[in-house]
Amino acid sequence: MCGIVGYVGQGHADGRPREVVLEGLRRLEYRGYDSAGIAQVSPDGTLSTAKKAGKLANLVEEIDLHPLPDATAAIGHTRWATHGAPTDRNAHPHVAGRLAVIHNGIVENFVTLKAELAAQGVECTSETDTEVAAHLLARAYDATGDLTAAMTQVARRLEGTFTLLAVHADHPRTVVGARHDSPLVVGIGEGENFLGSDVAAFISATREALELGQDQVVTITPEGVVVTDFHGAPAEGRRYTVDWDTAAAEKGGFASFMDKEIHDQPHAVADTLLGRTDVRGRLVLDELRITEEVLRAVDKIVVVACGTAAYAGHVAKYAIEHWCRIPVEVELAHEFRYRDPVVNARTLVVAVSQSGETMDTLMAVRHAKEQGATTLAIVNTHGSTIPREADAVLYTHAGPEIAVASTKAFLAQITATYLLGLYLAQLRGTMFSDEVEGKLVELRAMPERIQTVLDRSDRVREIARWMADTPSVLFLGRHVGFPVALEGALKLKELAYIHAEGFAAGELKHGPIALVEPGQPVFVVVPSPRGRHSLHAKVVSNIQEIRARGARTLVIAEDGDEAVRPFADEVFYVPQCPTLLAPLLTVVPLQVFACELATAKGLDVDQPRNLAKSVTVE
Ligand code: F6R
């Protein structure tokens, strides 16, 4: 939610603050795109702002029409509206006196604070919760004359979640930020420093970053970075070097980030598998900071996640239960937190998240820790909050995922859960070492097979273009094909705004078959006939049942499966692989289908309406 950028540069005023901020916002636009804005400070004490509803391009146009003066510091924001419609007035920054503020998150006590301000004669002009923070900060600054001290005071008063950045006309070489349950990282440059919701904000200028802890205030000047807690006591961030560069955050010749990321998937899986074995070929997960003793004692695993990440958890359930004989529950993080889950010291709670910032998932981790469970994060974004709060982390190495809807992170998440399952099986002795090795060999062959699926995707693209006007698509799957069906439906909803539902194929006769009428397109994910034979036969029967009722059947099956042909209007073949690994292949045609169909409809596949990449509010 909301992208935030801050910059302070060399002593002399120029256009660099504006350029850095607009470039950072361009890279962060995937976080929110309802409106965008910038505030700058110049050495002569001028505070200048520009903001516009709609995408970043509208702000750029506004600045072209009404150029901003040269400056030394700037902050910028792309918004995902929570309080107040996406209008020019509600766009950030919000100005109070000589100070401007941008905000990500929700100030939950803003009604009380607004009433308090009103009683003191301060009127808010927008409908946002943010403006309250701007007025409080201006008043605290007027009382102290110290922007950092003012920020610590205000941060202590706000409830909810927030990242705040502020500039003040009296301090042309300073940007102050604060974070509570919302992301903020520092970029370290030479004679210039940066702030961003994530490192993409400043990656074109520096790969040196500083991870901030929870409830910290940061002050950046050209000379350095000072971090304190909310009471002004010195604190330290963790310095690290970002392991990807600008090329990874560019489209690289593809029409969209979504298309590029779908094509990146062989690398995302290969990179997630890299370096996971020791000299004897045994699986090692070095990053896991949980003792073998604790892992051996685990008697239940609960996967908590949201959306696509939760579907990765569903795939994990099939694999981990089969390999480790440990019961695995998968629960949407927001549901987990608000019921009374039975977890204890022998429960391993696995939080799966691309961003590492999803508030629902973070809250589930906290709740699990309070109950005494051991928590493990499977996360793609270094420096994010969930891995810092969980007991252990297993990073996926998908690289930056810019398109709002998740694709390569999903495959990397599934891969990481396979590694976890195999590691537990090795540790607990539920698989022989040679069996684990055999599975690793199969896993390492998957990137090439994914590439084969991509190389064969012309037909699926063609069909997607023909189907641009279709009002509804159903997706069926069984066993590991079930979460694939759910993900196929989610991708189509998100990207193409088409009604789409995913079902367990076995559930068909219990209701959903009523939706099937002549011409209804139905994707069916068919398990391998070489796997459990009855499963394959049952899905083939399901295809016949819907075909008999006039459905148009679009079947995803493995090479050599001739049994499906007579009942399929189209078959998209994927290479053969072990049953449990098949989701890494079978989901790819569904991603391509959704992306191509949405493109054919003229939609923006990278930034679908109403969505934000990183959901940092509940
Ligand atoms: C769907 C999608 C979302 C995310 C979900 C969790 O394409 O991207 O459903 O998977 O919001 O996000 P992370 O993985 O960042 O926790």
CSV table of N, CA and C and ligand atoms in Angstrom, one decimal, residues 258 305-311 352-359 361 378 381 386 401 403-407 409 413 487 490-491 494 611-615, ligand 1:
chain,number,residue,atom,x,y,z
A,258,MET,N,4.3,-8.0,-15.8
A,258,MET,CA,3.7,-9.3,-15.6
A,258,MET,C,4.2,-10.4,-16.6
A,305,ALA,N,-1.2,-17.3,5.4
A,305,ALA,CA,-0.8,-16.4,4.3
A,305,ALA,C,-2.1,-15.9,3.7
A,306,CYS,N,-2.0,-15.0,2.7
A,306,CYS,CA,-3.2,-14.5,2.1
A,306,CYS,C,-3.0,-14.6,0.5
A,307,GLY,N,-4.2,-14.7,-0.1
A,307,GLY,CA,-4.2,-14.7,-1.6
A,307,GLY,C,-3.4,-15.8,-2.2
A,308,THR,N,-2.6,-15.4,-3.2
A,308,THR,CA,-1.8,-16.3,-3.9
A,308,THR,C,-0.8,-17.1,-3.0
A,309,ALA,N,-0.2,-16.4,-2.0
A,309,ALA,CA,0.7,-17.0,-1.1
A,309,ALA,C,0.0,-18.1,-0.3
A,310,ALA,N,-1.3,-17.9,0.0
A,310,ALA,CA,-2.0,-19.0,0.7
A,310,ALA,C,-2.2,-20.2,-0.2
A,311,TYR,N,-2.3,-20.0,-1.5
A,311,TYR,CA,-2.4,-21.1,-2.4
A,311,TYR,C,-1.1,-21.9,-2.5
A,352,VAL,N,3.8,-17.4,4.8
A,352,VAL,CA,4.3,-17.2,3.4
A,352,VAL,C,3.9,-15.9,2.9
A,353,SER,N,4.9,-15.1,2.4
A,353,SER,CA,4.6,-13.8,1.9
A,353,SER,C,5.7,-13.3,1.0
A,354,GLN,N,5.3,-12.8,-0.2
A,354,GLN,CA,6.2,-12.2,-1.1
A,354,GLN,C,6.8,-10.9,-0.5
A,355,SER,N,5.9,-10.0,-0.1
A,355,SER,CA,6.4,-8.7,0.4
A,355,SER,C,7.1,-8.8,1.8
A,356,GLY,N,6.6,-9.7,2.6
A,356,GLY,CA,7.1,-9.7,4.0
A,356,GLY,C,6.5,-8.6,4.8
A,357,GLU,N,5.5,-7.9,4.2
A,357,GLU,CA,4.9,-6.8,4.9
A,357,GLU,C,3.3,-6.9,5.1
A,358,THR,N,2.7,-8.0,4.5
A,358,THR,CA,1.3,-8.1,4.6
A,358,THR,C,0.8,-8.1,6.0
A,359,MET,N,0.0,-7.1,6.3
A,359,MET,CA,-0.3,-6.8,7.7
A,359,MET,C,-1.1,-8.0,8.3
A,361,THR,N,-0.8,-11.1,7.6
A,361,THR,CA,0.2,-12.2,7.9
A,361,THR,C,1.1,-11.9,9.1
A,378,ILE,N,8.5,-17.6,5.1
A,378,ILE,CA,9.0,-17.8,3.8
A,378,ILE,C,8.7,-16.5,3.0
A,381,THR,N,11.2,-10.7,0.2
A,381,THR,CA,11.7,-9.3,0.3
A,381,THR,C,12.6,-9.2,1.5
A,386,ILE,N,8.1,-9.2,8.4
A,386,ILE,CA,7.7,-10.5,8.8
A,386,ILE,C,9.0,-11.4,9.1
A,401,GLU,N,9.4,-8.4,-7.5
A,401,GLU,CA,8.2,-8.7,-8.2
A,401,GLU,C,7.5,-7.4,-8.3
A,403,ALA,N,4.9,-6.4,-10.9
A,403,ALA,CA,3.5,-6.5,-11.3
A,403,ALA,C,2.7,-6.8,-10.0
A,404,VAL,N,1.6,-6.1,-9.9
A,404,VAL,CA,0.8,-6.2,-8.6
A,404,VAL,C,0.4,-7.7,-8.4
A,405,ALA,N,-0.1,-8.4,-9.4
A,405,ALA,CA,-0.5,-9.7,-9.2
A,405,ALA,C,0.7,-10.7,-9.2
A,406,SER,N,0.7,-11.6,-8.3
A,406,SER,CA,1.9,-12.4,-8.1
A,406,SER,C,2.0,-13.6,-9.1
A,407,THR,N,3.2,-13.8,-9.6
A,407,THR,CA,3.4,-15.0,-10.5
A,407,THR,C,4.7,-15.7,-10.1
A,409,ALA,N,6.8,-15.1,-7.7
A,409,ALA,CA,6.9,-15.3,-6.3
A,409,ALA,C,6.2,-16.5,-5.9
A,413,GLN,N,7.7,-19.5,-3.9
A,413,GLN,CA,7.1,-19.9,-2.6
A,413,GLN,C,6.9,-21.4,-2.5
A,487,GLU,N,-5.8,-20.6,-8.0
A,487,GLU,CA,-4.8,-19.5,-8.4
A,487,GLU,C,-5.2,-19.1,-9.9
A,490,LEU,N,-8.0,-16.8,-9.6
A,490,LEU,CA,-7.7,-15.5,-9.0
A,490,LEU,C,-6.9,-14.6,-10.0
A,491,LYS,N,-6.0,-15.2,-10.7
A,491,LYS,CA,-5.3,-14.4,-11.7
A,491,LYS,C,-6.3,-13.8,-12.7
A,494,GLU,N,-8.3,-10.9,-11.1
A,494,GLU,CA,-7.4,-9.8,-10.8
A,494,GLU,C,-7.1,-9.0,-12.1
A,611,LEU,N,-6.3,-2.7,-6.7
A,611,LEU,CA,-5.3,-3.5,-5.9
A,611,LEU,C,-4.1,-2.8,-5.6
A,612,ALA,N,-3.3,-3.3,-4.6
A,612,ALA,CA,-2.0,-2.8,-4.3
A,612,ALA,C,-1.1,-4.0,-4.0
A,613,LYS,N,0.1,-3.8,-4.3
A,613,LYS,CA,1.1,-4.9,-4.2
A,613,LYS,C,1.3,-5.4,-2.8
A,614,SER,N,1.4,-4.5,-1.9
A,614,SER,CA,1.8,-4.9,-0.6
A,614,SER,C,0.7,-4.4,0.4
A,615,VAL,N,-0.1,-5.3,1.0
A,615,VAL,CA,-1.3,-4.9,1.7
A,615,VAL,C,-0.9,-4.6,3.2
B,1,F6R,C1,-2.5,-12.1,-6.0
B,1,F6R,C2,-1.6,-11.5,-5.1
B,1,F6R,C3,-2.1,-11.4,-3.7
B,1,F6R,C4,-0.9,-11.7,-2.7
B,1,F6R,C5,-1.4,-11.5,-1.3
B,1,F6R,C6,-0.3,-11.7,-0.3
B,1,F6R,O1,-1.9,-12.1,-7.3
B,1,F6R,O2,-0.6,-11.0,-5.4
B,1,F6R,O3,-3.1,-12.3,-3.4
B,1,F6R,O4,-0.5,-13.0,-2.9
B,1,F6R,O5,-1.8,-10.1,-1.1
B,1,F6R,O6,0.8,-10.9,-0.5
B,1,F6R,P1,2.2,-11.3,0.1
B,1,F6R,O7,2.7,-12.5,-0.6
B,1,F6R,O8,3.1,-10.1,-0.2
B,1,F6R,O9,2.0,-11.5,1.6
